[in-house]
Coordinates of C-alpha atoms (C1' of nucleotides) in Angstrom, one line a residue:
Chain F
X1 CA 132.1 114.2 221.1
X2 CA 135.6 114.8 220.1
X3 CA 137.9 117.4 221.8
X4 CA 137.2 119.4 218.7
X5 CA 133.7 119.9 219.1
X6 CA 134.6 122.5 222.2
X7 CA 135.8 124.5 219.9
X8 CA 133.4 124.5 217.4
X9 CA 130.6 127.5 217.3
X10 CA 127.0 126.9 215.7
X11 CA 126.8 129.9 213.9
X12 CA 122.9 129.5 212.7
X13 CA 120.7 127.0 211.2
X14 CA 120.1 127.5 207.9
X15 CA 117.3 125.6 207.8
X16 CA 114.9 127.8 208.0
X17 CA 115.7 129.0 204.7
X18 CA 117.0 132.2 203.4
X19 CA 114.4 134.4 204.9
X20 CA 115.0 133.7 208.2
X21 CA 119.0 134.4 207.7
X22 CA 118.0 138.2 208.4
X23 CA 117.0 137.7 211.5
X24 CA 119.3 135.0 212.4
X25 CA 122.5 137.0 211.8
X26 CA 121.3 140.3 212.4
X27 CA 121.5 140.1 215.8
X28 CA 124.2 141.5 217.8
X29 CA 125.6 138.9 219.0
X30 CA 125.9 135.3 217.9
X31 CA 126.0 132.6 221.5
X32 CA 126.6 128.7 220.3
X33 CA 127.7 125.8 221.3
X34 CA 128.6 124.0 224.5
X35 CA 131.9 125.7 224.7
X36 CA 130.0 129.0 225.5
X37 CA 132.3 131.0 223.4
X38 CA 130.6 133.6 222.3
X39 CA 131.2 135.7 218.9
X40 CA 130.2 139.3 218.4
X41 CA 129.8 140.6 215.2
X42 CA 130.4 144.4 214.1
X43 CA 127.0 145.9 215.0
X44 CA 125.1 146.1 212.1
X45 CA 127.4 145.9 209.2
X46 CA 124.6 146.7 205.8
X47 CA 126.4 144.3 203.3
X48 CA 126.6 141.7 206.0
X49 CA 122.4 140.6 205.3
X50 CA 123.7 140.4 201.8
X51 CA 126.5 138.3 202.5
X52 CA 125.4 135.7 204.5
X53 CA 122.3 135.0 202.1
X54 CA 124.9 135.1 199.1
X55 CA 127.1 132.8 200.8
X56 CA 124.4 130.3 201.8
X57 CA 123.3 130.7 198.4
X58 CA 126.8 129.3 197.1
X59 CA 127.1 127.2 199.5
X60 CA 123.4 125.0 198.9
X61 CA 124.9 124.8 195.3
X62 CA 127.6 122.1 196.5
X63 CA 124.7 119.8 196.7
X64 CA 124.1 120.8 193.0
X65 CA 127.3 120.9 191.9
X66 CA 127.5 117.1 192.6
X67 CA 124.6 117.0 190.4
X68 CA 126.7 118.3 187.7
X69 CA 129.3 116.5 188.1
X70 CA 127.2 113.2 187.8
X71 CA 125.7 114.8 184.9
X72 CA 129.1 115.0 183.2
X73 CA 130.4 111.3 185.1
X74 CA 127.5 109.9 184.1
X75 CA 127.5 111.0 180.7
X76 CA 128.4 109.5 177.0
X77 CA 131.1 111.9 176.9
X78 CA 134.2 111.1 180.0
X79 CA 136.8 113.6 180.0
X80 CA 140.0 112.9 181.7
X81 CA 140.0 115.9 183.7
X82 CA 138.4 115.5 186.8
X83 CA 135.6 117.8 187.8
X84 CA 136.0 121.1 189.1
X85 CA 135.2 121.1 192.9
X86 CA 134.3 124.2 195.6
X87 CA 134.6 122.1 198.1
X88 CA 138.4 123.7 199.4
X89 CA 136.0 126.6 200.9
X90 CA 134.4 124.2 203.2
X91 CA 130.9 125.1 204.1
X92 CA 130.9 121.5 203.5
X93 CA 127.5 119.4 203.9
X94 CA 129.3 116.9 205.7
X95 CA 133.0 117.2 207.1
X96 CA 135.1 117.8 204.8
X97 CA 136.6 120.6 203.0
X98 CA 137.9 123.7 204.8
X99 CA 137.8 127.2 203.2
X100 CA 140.5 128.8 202.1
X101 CA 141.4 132.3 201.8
X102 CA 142.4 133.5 198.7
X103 CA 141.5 132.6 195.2
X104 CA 144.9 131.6 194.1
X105 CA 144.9 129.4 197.2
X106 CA 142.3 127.4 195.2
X107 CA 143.3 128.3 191.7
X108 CA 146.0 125.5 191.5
X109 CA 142.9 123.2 190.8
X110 CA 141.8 125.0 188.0
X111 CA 144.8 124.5 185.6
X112 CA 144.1 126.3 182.8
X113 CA 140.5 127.5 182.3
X114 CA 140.6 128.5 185.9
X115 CA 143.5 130.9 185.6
X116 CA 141.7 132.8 182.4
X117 CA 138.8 133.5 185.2
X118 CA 140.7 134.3 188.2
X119 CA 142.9 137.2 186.9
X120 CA 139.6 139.2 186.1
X121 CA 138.0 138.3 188.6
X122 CA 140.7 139.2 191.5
X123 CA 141.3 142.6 189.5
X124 CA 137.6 143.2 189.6
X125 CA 137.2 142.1 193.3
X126 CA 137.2 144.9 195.0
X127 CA 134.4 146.5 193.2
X128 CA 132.9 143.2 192.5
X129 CA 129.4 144.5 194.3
X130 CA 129.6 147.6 192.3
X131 CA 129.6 145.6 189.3
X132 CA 127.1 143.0 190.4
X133 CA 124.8 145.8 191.5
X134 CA 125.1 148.0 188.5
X135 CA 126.2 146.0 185.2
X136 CA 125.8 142.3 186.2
X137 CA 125.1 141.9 181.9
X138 CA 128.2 143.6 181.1
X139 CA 130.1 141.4 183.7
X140 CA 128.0 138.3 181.7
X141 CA 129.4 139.3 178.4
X142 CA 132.6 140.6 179.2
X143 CA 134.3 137.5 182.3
X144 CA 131.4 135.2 181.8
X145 CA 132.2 133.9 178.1
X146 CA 130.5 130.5 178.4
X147 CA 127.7 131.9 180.8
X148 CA 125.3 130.9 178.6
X149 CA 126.0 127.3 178.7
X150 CA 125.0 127.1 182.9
X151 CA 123.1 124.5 184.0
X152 CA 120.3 125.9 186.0
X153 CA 121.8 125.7 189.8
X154 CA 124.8 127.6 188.4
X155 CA 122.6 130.2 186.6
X156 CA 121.0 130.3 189.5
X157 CA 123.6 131.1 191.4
X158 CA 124.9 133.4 189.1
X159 CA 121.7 135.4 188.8
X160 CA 121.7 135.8 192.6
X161 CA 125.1 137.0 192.1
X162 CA 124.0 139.5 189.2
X163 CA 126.5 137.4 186.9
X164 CA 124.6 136.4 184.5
X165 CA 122.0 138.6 182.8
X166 CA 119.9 138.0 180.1
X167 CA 122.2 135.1 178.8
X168 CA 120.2 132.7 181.1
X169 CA 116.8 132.0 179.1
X170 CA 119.2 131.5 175.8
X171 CA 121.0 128.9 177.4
X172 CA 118.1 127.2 178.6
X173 CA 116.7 126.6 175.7
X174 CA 119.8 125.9 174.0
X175 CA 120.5 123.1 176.0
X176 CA 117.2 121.9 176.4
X177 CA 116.3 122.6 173.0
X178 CA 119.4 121.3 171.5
X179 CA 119.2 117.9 173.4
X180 CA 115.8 116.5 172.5
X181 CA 116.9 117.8 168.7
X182 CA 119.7 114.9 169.2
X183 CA 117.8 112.7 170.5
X184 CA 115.5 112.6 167.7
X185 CA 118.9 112.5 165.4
X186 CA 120.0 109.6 167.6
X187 CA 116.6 107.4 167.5
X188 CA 117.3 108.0 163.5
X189 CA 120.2 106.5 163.2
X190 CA 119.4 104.2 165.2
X191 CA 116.9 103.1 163.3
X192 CA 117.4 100.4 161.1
X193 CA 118.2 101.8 157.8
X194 CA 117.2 98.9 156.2
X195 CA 119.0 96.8 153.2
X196 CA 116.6 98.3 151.0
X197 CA 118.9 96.9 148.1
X198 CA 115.4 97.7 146.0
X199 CA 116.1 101.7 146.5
X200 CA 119.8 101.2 146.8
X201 CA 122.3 102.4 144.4
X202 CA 124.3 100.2 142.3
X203 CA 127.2 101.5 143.7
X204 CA 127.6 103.8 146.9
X205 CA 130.5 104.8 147.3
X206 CA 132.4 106.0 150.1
X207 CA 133.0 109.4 148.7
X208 CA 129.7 109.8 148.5
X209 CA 128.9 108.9 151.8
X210 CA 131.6 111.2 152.9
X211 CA 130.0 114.1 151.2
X212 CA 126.5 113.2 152.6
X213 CA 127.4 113.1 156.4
X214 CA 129.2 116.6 155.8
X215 CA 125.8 118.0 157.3
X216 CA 126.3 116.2 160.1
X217 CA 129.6 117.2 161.1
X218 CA 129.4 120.9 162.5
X219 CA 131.8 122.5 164.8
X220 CA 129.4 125.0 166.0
X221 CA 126.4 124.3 168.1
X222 CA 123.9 125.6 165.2
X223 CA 125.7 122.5 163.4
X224 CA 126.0 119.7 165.6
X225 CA 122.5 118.8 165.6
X226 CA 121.6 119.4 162.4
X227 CA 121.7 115.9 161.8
X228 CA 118.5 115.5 163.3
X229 CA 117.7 116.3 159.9
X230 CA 118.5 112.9 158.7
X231 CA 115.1 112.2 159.8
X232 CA 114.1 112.0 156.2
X233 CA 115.9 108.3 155.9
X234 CA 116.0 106.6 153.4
X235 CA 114.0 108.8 151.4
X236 CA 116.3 111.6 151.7
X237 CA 118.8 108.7 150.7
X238 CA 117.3 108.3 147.9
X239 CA 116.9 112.0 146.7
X240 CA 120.3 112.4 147.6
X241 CA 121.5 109.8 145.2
X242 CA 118.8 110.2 142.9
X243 CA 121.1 113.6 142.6
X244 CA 123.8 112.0 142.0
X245 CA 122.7 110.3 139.5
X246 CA 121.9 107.2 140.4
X247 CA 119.1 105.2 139.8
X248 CA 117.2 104.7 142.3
X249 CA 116.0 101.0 141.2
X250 CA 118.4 98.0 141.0
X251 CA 117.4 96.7 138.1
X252 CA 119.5 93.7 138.2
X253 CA 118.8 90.4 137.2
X254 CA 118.8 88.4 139.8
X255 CA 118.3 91.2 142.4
X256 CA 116.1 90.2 145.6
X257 CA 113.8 92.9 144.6
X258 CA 113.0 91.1 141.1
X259 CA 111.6 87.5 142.4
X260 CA 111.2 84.5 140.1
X261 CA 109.1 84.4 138.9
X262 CA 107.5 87.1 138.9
X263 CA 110.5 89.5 137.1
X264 CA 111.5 87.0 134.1
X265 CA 112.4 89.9 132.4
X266 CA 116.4 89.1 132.4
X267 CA 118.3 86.4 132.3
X268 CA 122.0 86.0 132.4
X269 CA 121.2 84.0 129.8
X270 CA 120.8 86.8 126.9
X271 CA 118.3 85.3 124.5
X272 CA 115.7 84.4 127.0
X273 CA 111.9 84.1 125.6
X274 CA 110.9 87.7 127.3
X275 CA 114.2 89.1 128.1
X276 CA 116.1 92.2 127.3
X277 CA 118.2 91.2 124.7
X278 CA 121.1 93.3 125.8
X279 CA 123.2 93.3 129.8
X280 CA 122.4 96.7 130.7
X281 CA 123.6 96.4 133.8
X282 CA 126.8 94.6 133.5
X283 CA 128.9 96.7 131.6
X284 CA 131.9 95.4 132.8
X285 CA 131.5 91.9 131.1
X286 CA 134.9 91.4 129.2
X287 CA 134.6 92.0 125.5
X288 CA 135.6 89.0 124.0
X289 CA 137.2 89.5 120.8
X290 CA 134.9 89.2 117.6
X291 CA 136.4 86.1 116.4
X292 CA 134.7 84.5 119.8
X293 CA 132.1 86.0 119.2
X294 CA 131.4 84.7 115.6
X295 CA 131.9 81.5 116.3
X296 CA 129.1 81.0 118.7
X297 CA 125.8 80.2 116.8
X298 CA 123.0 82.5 117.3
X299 CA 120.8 79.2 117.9
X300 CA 123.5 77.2 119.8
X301 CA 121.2 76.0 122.5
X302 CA 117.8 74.9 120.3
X303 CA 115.1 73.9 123.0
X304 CA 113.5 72.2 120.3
X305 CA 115.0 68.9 120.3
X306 CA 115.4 65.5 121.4
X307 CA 114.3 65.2 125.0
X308 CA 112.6 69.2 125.1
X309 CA 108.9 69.4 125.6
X310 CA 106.6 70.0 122.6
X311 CA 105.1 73.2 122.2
X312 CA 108.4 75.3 123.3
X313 CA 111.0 74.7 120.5
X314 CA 109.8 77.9 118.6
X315 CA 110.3 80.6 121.0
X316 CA 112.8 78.5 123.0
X317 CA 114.4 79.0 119.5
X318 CA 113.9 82.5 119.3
X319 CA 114.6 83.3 123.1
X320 CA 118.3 82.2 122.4
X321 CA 118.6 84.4 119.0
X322 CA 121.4 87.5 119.4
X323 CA 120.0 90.7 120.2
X324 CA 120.2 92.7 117.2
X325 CA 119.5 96.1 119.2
X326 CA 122.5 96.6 119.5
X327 CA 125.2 96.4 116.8
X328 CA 127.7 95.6 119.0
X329 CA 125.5 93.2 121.9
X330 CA 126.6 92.6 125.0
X331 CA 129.4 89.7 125.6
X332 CA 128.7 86.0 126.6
X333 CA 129.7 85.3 130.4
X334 CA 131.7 82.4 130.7
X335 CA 128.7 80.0 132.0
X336 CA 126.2 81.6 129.1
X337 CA 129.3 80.2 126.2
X338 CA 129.5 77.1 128.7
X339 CA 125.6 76.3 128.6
X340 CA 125.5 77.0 124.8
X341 CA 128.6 74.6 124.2
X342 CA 126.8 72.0 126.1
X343 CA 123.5 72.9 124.8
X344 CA 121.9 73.8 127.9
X345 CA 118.1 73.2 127.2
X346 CA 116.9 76.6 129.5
X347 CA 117.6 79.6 130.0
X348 CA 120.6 80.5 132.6
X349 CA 117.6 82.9 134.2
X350 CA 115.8 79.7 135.3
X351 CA 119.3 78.1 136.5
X352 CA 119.3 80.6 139.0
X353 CA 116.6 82.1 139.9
X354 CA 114.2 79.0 140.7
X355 CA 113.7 77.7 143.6
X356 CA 115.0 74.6 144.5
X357 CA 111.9 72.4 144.3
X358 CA 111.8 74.1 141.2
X359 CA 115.0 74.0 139.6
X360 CA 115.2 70.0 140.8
X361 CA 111.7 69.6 139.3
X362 CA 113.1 71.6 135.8
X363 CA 116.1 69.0 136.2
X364 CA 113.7 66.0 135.8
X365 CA 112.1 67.0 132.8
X366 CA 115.4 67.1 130.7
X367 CA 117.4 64.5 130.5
X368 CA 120.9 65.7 131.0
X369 CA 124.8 64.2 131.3
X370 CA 126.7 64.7 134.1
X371 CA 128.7 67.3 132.3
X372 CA 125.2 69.4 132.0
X373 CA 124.5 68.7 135.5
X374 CA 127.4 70.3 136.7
X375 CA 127.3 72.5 134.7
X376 CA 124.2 74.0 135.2
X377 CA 124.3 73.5 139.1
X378 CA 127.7 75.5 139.0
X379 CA 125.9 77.9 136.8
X380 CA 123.5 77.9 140.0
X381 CA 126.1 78.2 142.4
X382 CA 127.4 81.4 140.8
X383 CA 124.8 82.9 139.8
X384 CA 123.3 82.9 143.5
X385 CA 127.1 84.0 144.7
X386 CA 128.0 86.8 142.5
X387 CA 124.2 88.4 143.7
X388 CA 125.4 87.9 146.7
X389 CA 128.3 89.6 146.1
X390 CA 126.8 92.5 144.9
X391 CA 124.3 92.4 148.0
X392 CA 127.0 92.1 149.9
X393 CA 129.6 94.8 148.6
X394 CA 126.6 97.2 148.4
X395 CA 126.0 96.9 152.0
X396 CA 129.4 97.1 152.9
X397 CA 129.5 100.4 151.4
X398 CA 125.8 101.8 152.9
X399 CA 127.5 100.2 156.6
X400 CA 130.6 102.5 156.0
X401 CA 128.3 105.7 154.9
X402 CA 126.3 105.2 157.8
X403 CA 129.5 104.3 160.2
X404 CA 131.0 107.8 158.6
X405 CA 127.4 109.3 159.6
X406 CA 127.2 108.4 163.2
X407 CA 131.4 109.3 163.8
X408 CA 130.8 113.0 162.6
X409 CA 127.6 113.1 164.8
X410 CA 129.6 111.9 167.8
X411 CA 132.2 114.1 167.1
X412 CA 129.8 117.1 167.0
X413 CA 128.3 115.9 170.1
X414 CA 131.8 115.6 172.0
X415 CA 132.8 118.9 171.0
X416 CA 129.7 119.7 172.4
X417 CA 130.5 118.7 175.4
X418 CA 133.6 119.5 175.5
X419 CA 132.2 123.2 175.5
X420 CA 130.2 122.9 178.0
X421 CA 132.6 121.3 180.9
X422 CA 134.8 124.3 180.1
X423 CA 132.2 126.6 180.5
X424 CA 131.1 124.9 183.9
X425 CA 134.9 125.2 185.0
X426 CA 134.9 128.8 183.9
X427 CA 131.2 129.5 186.4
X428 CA 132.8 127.7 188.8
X429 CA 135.8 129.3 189.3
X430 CA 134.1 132.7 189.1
X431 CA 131.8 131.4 192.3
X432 CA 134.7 129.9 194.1
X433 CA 136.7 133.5 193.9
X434 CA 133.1 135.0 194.7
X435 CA 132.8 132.5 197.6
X436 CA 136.2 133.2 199.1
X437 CA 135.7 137.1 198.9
X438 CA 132.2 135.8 200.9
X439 CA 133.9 134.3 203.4
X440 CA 136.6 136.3 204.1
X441 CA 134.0 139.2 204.6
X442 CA 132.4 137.2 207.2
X443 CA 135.2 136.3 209.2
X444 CA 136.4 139.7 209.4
X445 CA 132.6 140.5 210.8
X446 CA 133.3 137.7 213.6
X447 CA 134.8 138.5 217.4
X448 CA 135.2 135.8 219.8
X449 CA 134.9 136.8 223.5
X450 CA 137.6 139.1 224.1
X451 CA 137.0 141.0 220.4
X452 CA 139.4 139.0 218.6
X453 CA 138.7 138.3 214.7
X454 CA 138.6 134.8 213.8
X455 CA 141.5 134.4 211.6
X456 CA 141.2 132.4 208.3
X457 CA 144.1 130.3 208.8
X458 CA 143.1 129.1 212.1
X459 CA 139.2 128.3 211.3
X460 CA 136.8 127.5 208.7
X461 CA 133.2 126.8 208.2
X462 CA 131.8 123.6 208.3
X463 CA 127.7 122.7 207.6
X464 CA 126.3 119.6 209.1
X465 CA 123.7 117.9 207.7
X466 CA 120.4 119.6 209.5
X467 CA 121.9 122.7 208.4
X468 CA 124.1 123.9 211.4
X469 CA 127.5 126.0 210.6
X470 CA 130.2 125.6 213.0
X471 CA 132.9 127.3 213.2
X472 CA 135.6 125.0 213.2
X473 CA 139.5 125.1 213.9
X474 CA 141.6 123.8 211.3
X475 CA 143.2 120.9 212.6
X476 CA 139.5 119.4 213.9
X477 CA 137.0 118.5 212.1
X478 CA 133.1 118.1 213.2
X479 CA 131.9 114.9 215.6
X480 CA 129.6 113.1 214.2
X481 CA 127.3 114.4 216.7
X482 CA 126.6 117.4 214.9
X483 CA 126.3 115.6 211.6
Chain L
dA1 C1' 154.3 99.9 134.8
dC2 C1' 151.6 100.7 138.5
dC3 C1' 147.4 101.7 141.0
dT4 C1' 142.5 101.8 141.8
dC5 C1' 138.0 100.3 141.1
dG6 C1' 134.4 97.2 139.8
dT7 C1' 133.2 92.6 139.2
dG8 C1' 133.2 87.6 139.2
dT9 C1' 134.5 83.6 141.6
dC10 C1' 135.9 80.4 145.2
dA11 C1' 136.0 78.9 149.9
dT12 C1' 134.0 79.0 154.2
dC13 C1' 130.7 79.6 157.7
dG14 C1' 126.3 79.7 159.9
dA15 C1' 121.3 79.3 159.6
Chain Z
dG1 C1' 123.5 66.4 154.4
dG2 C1' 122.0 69.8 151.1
dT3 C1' 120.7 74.5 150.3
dC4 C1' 121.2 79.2 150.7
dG5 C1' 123.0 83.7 151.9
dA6 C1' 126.9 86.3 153.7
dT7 C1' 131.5 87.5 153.4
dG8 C1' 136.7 87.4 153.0
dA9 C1' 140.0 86.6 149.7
dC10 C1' 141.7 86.4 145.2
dA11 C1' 142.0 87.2 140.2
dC12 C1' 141.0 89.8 136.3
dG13 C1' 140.0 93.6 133.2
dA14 C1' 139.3 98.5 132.5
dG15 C1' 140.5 103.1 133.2

DNA sequence: ACCTCGTGTCATCGA
DNA sequence: GGTCGATGACACGAG
């Protein structure tokens, strides 16, 4: 036991809990500690009851507000401020802290949200019990702007103070309620949305995806989580393009969704046996000029030949014919005029959409010159790249719509955040000026042995662990003994 | 003339 | 080693 511990007076165990605190300081006299000193209280001051339950009451929230701070330490969202801490007004559950007297000597903490509290609160402290007994709601609305947003050991705190009112069960299920909505907005996003390039658009582009993750970016709290609301997926994806007007099937070519063989309904190859005579998808296919056009033989590439298969010249024939829906058909790419110069013997569909056992096999049965072969196994090779491309651009875009997406729901959920840390720092700077008024109140209540007051400056409170308060001089600080 | 956008193509990498 | 898909980079044409 250090020196220090003479001085220090157990002023009750709060143990026992806050229905024995009646009894414990209602007596007349208060006898601790091995130093024998002995304090006498006023006899029987009414608010002093009151006052010692209220200041136990603020005083068990410590442990809780190191709950909130871990909440908000522990949380997606770090602030650079540091938490907001009572512990300057000792009370402490181990042995720090000291208390302090005034509110300003704490306010210096607070920065800026504190100072919006503290000049109310001082003004209104004389009266503070008035207002607490007799319009604790109208004190909740009028110095308790982010009341609402308590987490439960502050609201309870503040109901015990009269601070809060009828604000608390709204915030409880705002919080609550508002949290499990994210979640569920989280577990959708982070569900795959899929490369559904079957259901994706042609094109998706990013002002689109900008205009879809508006509803995700709210500023106000009845906003932030409406992107739970993305819960519709892809579906709503689809409606929402579908909207835009696109269509909602890729109907390319050679998209994944349209496997050889069992989609031979295009080719890049225009004249194909069961094709669509016309590219209604590629639309940006230079127009070559007419004279090119004229020139290339609506029959160029006759499978009917030396070296084709019996049986297949006539609609091999007729599968390379122009299209004559149109009067103005769609362009030659550069491989379909390259197969047709070199007389490709099948269609540019087959090129690059069989498999490879497949194509090899469809190699074997022609017999081809090197020239061909190249050809047709570039024709491959870019035909299975510019897909590919396509696949590839599309999801690009459909990463950077859902990107966009999850940014404006993190930025809803830091502001947030963000609203509720100041409202914590605005509660707690309303309970640390409470608490001082608390304290000083007792200390004018205490006598040592000759009927001197215990002065502030010379003593403060300090709780060990079991639940003892001693009264402790400044400059010591408990022995672990009474920890 | 310049820019943007869409597309095709090539080169490269990893599976 | 060949094939395939993905992707960055580049070129080109259209608007």
């Amino acid at each position: 036991m250090c020196s220090a511990a003479n001085c220090m007076l157990p002023l009750r165990k709060n143990c026992e809990g806050l229905a024995n605190l009646g009894r414990l300081n209602g007596g007349a006299s208060m006898s601790f500690g091995a130093s024998g000193l002995r304090m006498h209280r006023h006899p029987q001051d009414p608010d002093m009851d009151f006052t010692w339950q209220e200041l136990m009451a603020i005083t068990e929230l410590q442990d809780l507000e190191v709950q909130n701070d871990s909440q908000y330490e522990n949380g997606p969202y770090h602030h650079m401020e540091p938490p907001v801490s009572v512990g300057g007004f000792g009370m402490n559950q181990s042995n720090t802290g000291t208390l302090t007297q005034e509110c300003e000597a704490t306010s210096m903490s607070y920065e800026g949200s504190y100072h919006e509290v503290m000049q109310p609160c001082q003004r209104l402290g004389p009266v503070m019990d008035s207002h607490y007994a007799h319009s604790g709601s109208q004190l909740s609305s009028r110095f308790l702007p982010g009341a609402q947003s308590l987490q439960p050991p502050l609201m309870s705190l503040l109901e015990h103070m009269n601070l809060v009112g009828a604000s608390h069960g709204f915030e409880k299920d705002s919080i609550g309620h508002s949290h499990s909505k994210h979640q569920v907005a989280i577990d959708d996003l982070e569900s795959d949305s899929g490369l559904s390039l079957g259901s994706s658009p042609p094109l998706a582009s990013p002002e689109n995806g900008v205009a879809s993750i508006s509803t995700y970016v709210g500023t106000e709290p009845g906003l932030v989580y409406a992107e739970g609301e993305m819960e519709a997926g892809l579906g709503e994806h689809c409606r929402m393009r579908d909207s835009l007007g696109y269509p909602m099937d890729y109907h390319h070519p050679h998209h994944p969704m349209n496997h050889y063989p069992a989609a031979p309904t295009t080719s890049y190859f225009p004249m194909g046996p069961s094709l669509p005579p016309i590219h209604q998808h590629h639309q940006s296919h230079p127009v070559y000029p007419l004279k090119q056009q004229q020139i290339l033989p609506s029959t160029a590439l006759h499978l009917s030949g030396p070296g084709m298969p019996g049986g297949r010249s006539g609609s091999c024939s007729s599968s390379y014919s122009k299209p004559k829906v149109h009067s103005a058909p769609a362009p030659l790419s550069r491989d379909e005029r390259r197969a047709m110069a070199l007389k490709i013997p099948f269609p540019l569909e087959k090129i690059v959409n069989l498999p490879v056992d497949d194509f090899n096999e469809l190699l074997t049965q022609y017999t081809l010159s090197d020239a061909q072969l190249a050809l047709v196994r570039d024709i491959r090779r870019r035909g299975k790249n510019k897909v590919a491309a396509q696949n590839c651009r599309k999801r690009k875009l459909e990463n950077i719509v859902h990107l966009e997406g999850e940014l404006g729901q993190l930025r809803a959920q830091r502001e947030h955040l963000a609203r509720e840390r100041l409202d914590y720092q605005r509660s707690m700077a309303i309970i640390k000026c409470r608490l001082s008024e608390l304290y000083a109140k007792v200390f004018s209540q205490l006598r040592d042995e000759e009927g001197h007051p215990y002065s502030l400056d010379e003593y403060s409170l300090q709780q060990t662990n079991d639940g003892n308060v001693y009264l402790v001089p400044r400059n010591a600080t408990l022995d672990e003994e009474y920890q």
